[in-house]
Amino acid sequence: MGAEFVQFSLTPILIGVFAAIACALPGNFLILRRQALIGDAISHVVLPGIVVAFILTGVVAAIPMLLGAAAAAIVAVVLIEAVKRLGNIEPGAAMGVVFTTMFAAGVLLLEQSDTSQVHLDVEHALMGNLESLVWLRAEGWHSLLDPAALATMPEELPRIATACAAVIVLTLVFWRWLKIATFDEGFARAVGIPAAGLGFGLVVTAAVAAVAAFDAVGSIIVIAMFVCPPAAARLMTDRLARQVWWSVVFATLSAVLGYVFAGYGPLWFGGQHALSAAGMIAVVSGVILGLACLYGPHRSRVGAGREEAA
């Protein structure tokens, strides 16, 4: 059983956990800034970047697609800020205009460039390929110490692990600035903190996390992890540091339990086919948020001012 678990379940679970944590960490600050839907926007605007990368390279490969998606996400962030500031409209409206326009542009590029036969809709945009990221060369737990076996690990694992580590490091390095700028942007500017640049960097970090997770887990998990674990954590405590830790715990639980329920849940109820791991992880994160809404110690504080979490 140990060998089978390492071969077929270890790497998908790790990839799901790293992706969930990488998205949940910036999601805490996006929720407090009332920008939670930026994750949904990013997951939609990457389509034109993927199409352009395919047109330029002629291949459906991970690195070009990720670079194209990252470029599209950064362009979307810039456009959202430009529309919001120049048009003097609310952030939600700015995001809606930009991500629907860019998604439509991606569909138009698919049709006009004759690349519509490439399956970018479900495989790359929604479901990912979490179930297929198995480690066939593994023979047991000792393979974790075998360089030859480690070289055959799915490439998505080191990629998302690196992105997750980068998000953690950036959060720790800029923790004090993020805390001050999130709760009192005016005071942050007064003491010399570049609040606008910090907000831009936060959204770019979220975009990088989303793009890194995009190829492996799809946009379903990305959107859910940006919102559900941080929102559930917000209902558990009024302290920001504790909220971040709660969000990491909820993100990890969602990834692990979701993968297990997707693979074994149908068998427990007499079914014969597994469910989508990405979809089940999103469902579990939603259930955790629902339970936090019902039983969280601070559930009555939903909609309360941001300063209470300082």
Tab-separated table of C-alpha atoms in Angstrom:
chain	number	residue	atom	x	y	z
A	1	MET	CA	0.000	0.000	0.000
A	2	GLY	CA	2.885	2.360	0.757
A	3	ALA	CA	4.375	1.934	-2.696
A	4	GLU	CA	1.011	2.450	-4.387
A	5	PHE	CA	0.353	5.580	-2.343
A	6	VAL	CA	3.712	7.104	-3.262
A	7	GLN	CA	3.202	6.207	-6.923
A	8	PHE	CA	-0.367	7.346	-7.442
A	9	SER	CA	-1.386	9.713	-4.633
A	10	LEU	CA	1.604	11.418	-3.021
A	11	THR	CA	2.510	13.841	-5.818
A	12	PRO	CA	-1.088	14.868	-6.672
A	13	ILE	CA	-1.792	15.566	-2.992
A	14	LEU	CA	1.418	17.576	-2.582
A	15	ILE	CA	0.696	19.573	-5.735
A	16	GLY	CA	-2.829	20.277	-4.505
A	17	VAL	CA	-1.565	21.358	-1.070
A	18	PHE	CA	1.139	23.652	-2.462
A	19	ALA	CA	-1.303	25.209	-4.940
A	20	ALA	CA	-3.914	25.754	-2.230
A	21	ILE	CA	-1.449	27.402	0.165
A	22	ALA	CA	0.093	29.565	-2.569
A	23	CYS	CA	-3.348	30.948	-3.419
A	24	ALA	CA	-4.689	31.184	0.140
A	25	LEU	CA	-1.838	33.329	1.492
A	26	PRO	CA	-2.374	36.358	-0.784
A	27	GLY	CA	-6.095	35.655	-0.617
A	28	ASN	CA	-6.103	36.766	3.032
A	29	PHE	CA	-5.009	40.276	2.099
A	30	LEU	CA	-7.187	40.419	-1.022
A	31	ILE	CA	-10.275	39.650	1.069
A	32	LEU	CA	-9.408	42.316	3.627
A	33	ARG	CA	-8.878	44.791	0.771
A	34	ARG	CA	-12.214	43.733	-0.744
A	35	GLN	CA	-10.462	42.446	-3.887
A	36	ALA	CA	-11.265	38.749	-3.502
A	37	LEU	CA	-12.608	38.436	-7.052
A	38	ILE	CA	-9.205	39.291	-8.498
A	39	GLY	CA	-8.465	35.555	-8.448
A	40	ASP	CA	-11.492	34.890	-10.640
A	41	ALA	CA	-10.375	37.650	-12.996
A	42	ILE	CA	-6.856	36.251	-13.274
A	43	SER	CA	-8.113	32.742	-13.992
A	44	HIS	CA	-10.095	34.107	-16.941
A	45	VAL	CA	-7.609	36.541	-18.441
A	46	VAL	CA	-4.828	33.980	-18.883
A	47	LEU	CA	-6.525	32.547	-21.972
A	48	PRO	CA	-5.164	35.133	-24.458
A	49	GLY	CA	-1.682	34.670	-22.995
A	50	ILE	CA	-1.872	30.918	-23.529
A	51	VAL	CA	-3.097	31.354	-27.100
A	52	VAL	CA	-0.367	33.887	-27.934
A	53	ALA	CA	2.263	31.558	-26.464
A	54	PHE	CA	0.963	28.735	-28.655
A	55	ILE	CA	1.000	30.968	-31.753
A	56	LEU	CA	4.601	32.058	-31.103
A	57	THR	CA	6.016	28.633	-30.233
A	58	GLY	CA	3.729	26.279	-32.154
A	59	VAL	CA	3.703	23.772	-29.285
A	60	VAL	CA	1.532	23.138	-26.240
A	61	ALA	CA	4.334	23.074	-23.664
A	62	ALA	CA	4.246	23.994	-19.999
A	63	ILE	CA	6.888	26.726	-19.864
A	64	PRO	CA	5.683	28.816	-22.863
A	65	MET	CA	2.083	28.509	-21.712
A	66	LEU	CA	2.963	29.586	-18.183
A	67	LEU	CA	5.011	32.537	-19.438
A	68	GLY	CA	2.179	33.645	-21.715
A	69	ALA	CA	-0.387	33.261	-18.956
A	70	ALA	CA	1.805	35.211	-16.527
A	71	ALA	CA	2.196	38.045	-19.034
A	72	ALA	CA	-1.562	38.172	-19.623
A	73	ALA	CA	-2.243	38.221	-15.886
A	74	ILE	CA	0.149	41.118	-15.331
A	75	VAL	CA	-1.404	43.038	-18.256
A	76	ALA	CA	-4.825	42.474	-16.705
A	77	VAL	CA	-3.655	43.809	-13.345
A	78	VAL	CA	-2.320	46.955	-15.017
A	79	LEU	CA	-5.525	47.439	-17.019
A	80	ILE	CA	-7.729	46.977	-13.948
A	81	GLU	CA	-5.795	49.603	-12.022
A	82	ALA	CA	-5.875	51.948	-15.050
A	83	VAL	CA	-9.635	51.573	-15.575
A	84	LYS	CA	-10.298	51.987	-11.860
A	85	ARG	CA	-8.200	55.130	-11.469
A	86	LEU	CA	-8.805	56.846	-14.825
A	87	GLY	CA	-12.500	56.004	-14.940
A	88	ASN	CA	-13.018	56.553	-11.213
A	89	ILE	CA	-15.175	53.446	-10.932
A	90	GLU	CA	-15.349	50.747	-8.285
A	91	PRO	CA	-12.830	47.838	-8.401
A	92	GLY	CA	-15.508	45.223	-9.114
A	93	ALA	CA	-16.695	47.006	-12.229
A	94	ALA	CA	-13.124	47.510	-13.427
A	95	MET	CA	-12.359	43.823	-12.994
A	96	GLY	CA	-15.541	42.820	-14.803
A	97	VAL	CA	-14.728	45.003	-17.799
A	98	VAL	CA	-11.124	43.846	-18.094
A	99	PHE	CA	-11.445	40.109	-17.590
A	100	THR	CA	-14.489	39.703	-19.846
A	101	THR	CA	-12.765	41.733	-22.569
A	102	MET	CA	-9.558	39.729	-22.335
A	103	PHE	CA	-11.395	36.405	-22.245
A	104	ALA	CA	-13.334	37.434	-25.343
A	105	ALA	CA	-10.041	38.449	-26.961
A	106	GLY	CA	-8.630	35.008	-26.199
A	107	VAL	CA	-11.611	33.293	-27.823
A	108	LEU	CA	-11.279	35.580	-30.841
A	109	LEU	CA	-7.580	34.738	-31.133
A	110	LEU	CA	-8.419	31.036	-31.017
A	111	GLU	CA	-10.834	31.375	-33.917
A	112	GLN	CA	-8.841	33.780	-36.074
A	113	SER	CA	-5.514	31.995	-35.676
A	114	ASP	CA	-6.931	28.552	-36.469
A	115	THR	CA	-5.847	27.101	-33.137
A	116	SER	CA	-9.346	26.273	-31.918
A	117	GLN	CA	-8.576	22.571	-32.324
A	118	VAL	CA	-6.204	22.822	-29.358
A	119	HIS	CA	-8.141	21.841	-26.241
A	120	LEU	CA	-7.525	24.848	-24.053
A	121	ASP	CA	-11.016	25.141	-22.641
A	122	VAL	CA	-11.422	22.294	-20.158
A	123	GLU	CA	-7.940	20.838	-19.822
A	124	HIS	CA	-6.123	24.117	-19.214
A	125	ALA	CA	-8.819	26.430	-17.937
A	126	LEU	CA	-11.088	24.389	-15.683
A	127	MET	CA	-10.074	20.937	-14.533
A	128	GLY	CA	-6.296	20.841	-14.840
A	129	ASN	CA	-4.736	17.379	-14.819
A	130	LEU	CA	-4.213	16.631	-11.133
A	131	GLU	CA	-5.206	12.957	-11.335
A	132	SER	CA	-2.643	12.221	-14.045
A	133	LEU	CA	0.330	13.640	-12.145
A	134	VAL	CA	1.491	10.254	-10.850
A	135	TRP	CA	5.049	9.184	-10.010
A	136	LEU	CA	5.353	5.846	-11.786
A	137	ARG	CA	9.076	5.356	-11.119
A	138	ALA	CA	8.557	5.468	-7.361
A	139	GLU	CA	8.898	2.131	-5.602
A	140	GLY	CA	8.132	3.278	-2.072
A	141	TRP	CA	9.047	5.935	0.450
A	142	HIS	CA	12.747	5.249	-0.114
A	143	SER	CA	12.353	6.693	-3.619
A	144	LEU	CA	12.275	10.132	-1.995
A	145	LEU	CA	16.004	9.656	-1.368
A	146	ASP	CA	16.792	8.233	-4.815
A	147	PRO	CA	18.095	10.923	-7.207
A	148	ALA	CA	17.249	8.828	-10.271
A	149	ALA	CA	13.646	8.373	-9.120
A	150	LEU	CA	13.315	12.024	-8.061
A	151	ALA	CA	14.329	13.087	-11.576
A	152	THR	CA	11.185	11.395	-12.919
A	153	MET	CA	8.769	13.261	-10.623
A	154	PRO	CA	6.046	15.247	-12.417
A	155	GLU	CA	7.556	18.620	-13.295
A	156	GLU	CA	4.476	20.369	-11.916
A	157	LEU	CA	5.514	19.492	-8.341
A	158	PRO	CA	8.824	21.409	-8.177
A	159	ARG	CA	7.226	24.269	-10.115
A	160	ILE	CA	4.306	24.772	-7.750
A	161	ALA	CA	6.534	24.090	-4.704
A	162	THR	CA	8.871	26.875	-5.832
A	163	ALA	CA	5.954	29.250	-6.358
A	164	CYS	CA	4.535	28.389	-2.933
A	165	ALA	CA	7.924	28.956	-1.278
A	166	ALA	CA	8.262	32.305	-3.057
A	167	VAL	CA	4.811	33.412	-1.852
A	168	ILE	CA	5.671	32.417	1.724
A	169	VAL	CA	8.986	34.290	1.633
A	170	LEU	CA	7.398	37.425	0.158
A	171	THR	CA	4.639	37.337	2.774
A	172	LEU	CA	7.195	37.109	5.593
A	173	VAL	CA	9.476	39.799	4.145
A	174	PHE	CA	6.690	42.339	3.565
A	175	TRP	CA	4.502	41.283	6.495
A	176	ARG	CA	4.689	44.558	8.414
A	177	TRP	CA	4.120	46.703	5.333
A	178	LEU	CA	1.246	44.512	4.171
A	179	LYS	CA	-0.425	44.700	7.556
A	180	ILE	CA	-0.180	48.482	7.800
A	181	ALA	CA	-1.154	49.193	4.174
A	182	THR	CA	-4.085	46.773	4.281
A	183	PHE	CA	-5.738	48.328	7.331
A	184	ASP	CA	-4.763	51.999	6.941
A	185	GLU	CA	-3.488	52.972	3.505
A	186	GLY	CA	-3.370	56.673	4.399
A	187	PHE	CA	-1.174	56.055	7.434
A	188	ALA	CA	1.056	53.769	5.358
A	189	ARG	CA	1.694	56.587	2.884
A	190	ALA	CA	2.348	59.026	5.732
A	191	VAL	CA	5.122	56.857	7.189
A	192	GLY	CA	6.725	56.301	3.794
A	193	ILE	CA	5.358	52.890	2.855
A	194	PRO	CA	4.702	52.659	-0.930
A	195	ALA	CA	1.088	51.560	-0.503
A	196	ALA	CA	0.172	51.694	-4.205
A	197	GLY	CA	3.246	49.711	-5.223
A	198	LEU	CA	2.625	47.241	-2.409
A	199	GLY	CA	-0.949	46.688	-3.566
A	200	PHE	CA	0.244	46.173	-7.120
A	201	GLY	CA	2.869	43.710	-5.915
A	202	LEU	CA	0.255	41.809	-3.927
A	203	VAL	CA	-1.952	41.364	-6.974
A	204	VAL	CA	1.049	40.365	-9.115
A	205	THR	CA	2.017	37.790	-6.482
A	206	ALA	CA	-1.513	36.426	-6.583
A	207	ALA	CA	-1.279	36.287	-10.375
A	208	VAL	CA	1.999	34.356	-10.238
A	209	ALA	CA	0.514	31.889	-7.745
A	210	ALA	CA	-2.550	31.433	-9.924
A	211	VAL	CA	-0.506	30.908	-13.076
A	212	ALA	CA	1.810	28.414	-11.378
A	213	ALA	CA	-1.200	26.403	-10.217
A	214	PHE	CA	-3.119	26.843	-13.455
A	215	ASP	CA	-1.497	24.068	-15.525
A	216	ALA	CA	-1.740	21.396	-12.840
A	217	VAL	CA	-4.940	22.080	-10.931
A	218	GLY	CA	-6.979	24.339	-13.217
A	219	SER	CA	-8.920	27.474	-12.401
A	220	ILE	CA	-11.542	25.734	-10.241
A	221	ILE	CA	-9.112	25.222	-7.359
A	222	VAL	CA	-7.433	28.565	-7.963
A	223	ILE	CA	-10.685	30.519	-7.600
A	224	ALA	CA	-11.830	28.490	-4.581
A	225	MET	CA	-8.515	28.761	-2.714
A	226	PHE	CA	-8.283	32.522	-3.136
A	227	VAL	CA	-11.614	32.931	-1.330
A	228	CYS	CA	-12.773	29.978	0.772
A	229	PRO	CA	-9.853	29.268	3.178
A	230	PRO	CA	-9.168	32.975	3.916
A	231	ALA	CA	-12.873	33.729	4.320
A	232	ALA	CA	-13.313	30.764	6.667
A	233	ALA	CA	-10.210	31.841	8.596
A	234	ARG	CA	-11.659	35.358	8.947
A	235	LEU	CA	-14.584	33.833	10.834
A	236	MET	CA	-12.268	32.017	13.254
A	237	THR	CA	-10.272	34.945	14.634
A	238	ASP	CA	-9.890	38.717	14.713
A	239	ARG	CA	-6.082	38.595	14.590
A	240	LEU	CA	-4.362	38.724	11.198
A	241	ALA	CA	-1.499	36.365	12.036
A	242	ARG	CA	-3.909	33.747	13.358
A	243	GLN	CA	-6.127	34.260	10.326
A	244	VAL	CA	-3.223	33.463	8.006
A	245	TRP	CA	-2.405	30.289	9.949
A	246	TRP	CA	-6.067	29.224	9.913
A	247	SER	CA	-6.191	29.782	6.154
A	248	VAL	CA	-3.138	27.545	5.637
A	249	VAL	CA	-4.754	24.808	7.745
A	250	PHE	CA	-8.049	25.066	5.852
A	251	ALA	CA	-6.276	25.080	2.476
A	252	THR	CA	-4.287	21.969	3.397
A	253	LEU	CA	-7.381	20.166	4.688
A	254	SER	CA	-9.294	21.053	1.519
A	255	ALA	CA	-6.559	19.660	-0.744
A	256	VAL	CA	-6.015	16.428	1.190
A	257	LEU	CA	-9.640	15.612	2.006
A	258	GLY	CA	-10.832	16.674	-1.437
A	259	TYR	CA	-8.394	14.343	-3.189
A	260	VAL	CA	-9.278	11.442	-0.876
A	261	PHE	CA	-13.030	11.973	-1.244
A	262	ALA	CA	-12.727	12.263	-5.022
A	263	GLY	CA	-10.883	8.954	-5.309
A	264	TYR	CA	-12.498	6.867	-2.588
A	265	GLY	CA	-15.776	8.620	-1.781
A	266	PRO	CA	-17.760	7.017	-4.641
A	267	LEU	CA	-16.471	3.580	-3.611
A	268	TRP	CA	-17.731	4.116	-0.062
A	269	PHE	CA	-21.230	4.673	-1.458
A	270	GLY	CA	-21.133	1.832	-3.958
A	271	GLY	CA	-20.008	3.815	-6.991
A	272	GLN	CA	-17.509	2.566	-9.547
A	273	HIS	CA	-15.956	5.775	-10.873
A	274	ALA	CA	-13.858	8.433	-9.201
A	275	LEU	CA	-14.813	12.106	-9.246
A	276	SER	CA	-12.834	15.133	-10.353
A	277	ALA	CA	-10.166	15.891	-7.755
A	278	ALA	CA	-10.180	19.613	-8.590
A	279	GLY	CA	-13.946	19.848	-8.255
A	280	MET	CA	-14.016	17.904	-4.989
A	281	ILE	CA	-11.244	20.034	-3.474
A	282	ALA	CA	-13.286	23.126	-4.294
A	283	VAL	CA	-16.392	21.493	-2.766
A	284	VAL	CA	-14.558	20.638	0.462
A	285	SER	CA	-13.253	24.198	0.747
A	286	GLY	CA	-16.812	25.442	0.324
A	287	VAL	CA	-18.070	23.048	3.008
A	288	ILE	CA	-15.371	24.283	5.391
A	289	LEU	CA	-16.441	27.868	4.710
A	290	GLY	CA	-20.081	26.920	5.299
A	291	LEU	CA	-19.219	25.289	8.630
A	292	ALA	CA	-17.218	28.364	9.634
A	293	CYS	CA	-20.232	30.549	8.791
A	294	LEU	CA	-22.426	28.388	11.014
A	295	TYR	CA	-20.118	27.598	13.921
A	296	GLY	CA	-17.124	29.953	13.699
A	297	PRO	CA	-16.582	31.958	16.907
A	298	HIS	CA	-16.604	35.242	14.981
A	299	ARG	CA	-19.331	34.443	12.464
A	300	SER	CA	-21.345	37.443	13.699
A	301	ARG	CA	-18.526	39.727	12.552
A	302	VAL	CA	-19.004	39.086	8.840
A	303	GLY	CA	-18.849	42.466	7.130
A	304	ALA	CA	-17.227	44.150	10.106
A	305	GLY	CA	-14.506	46.737	9.570
A	306	ARG	CA	-11.043	45.676	8.519
A	307	GLU	CA	-9.420	47.293	11.521
A	308	GLU	CA	-10.828	44.559	13.775
A	309	ALA	CA	-8.425	42.011	12.252
A	310	ALA	CA	-5.368	44.144	12.950
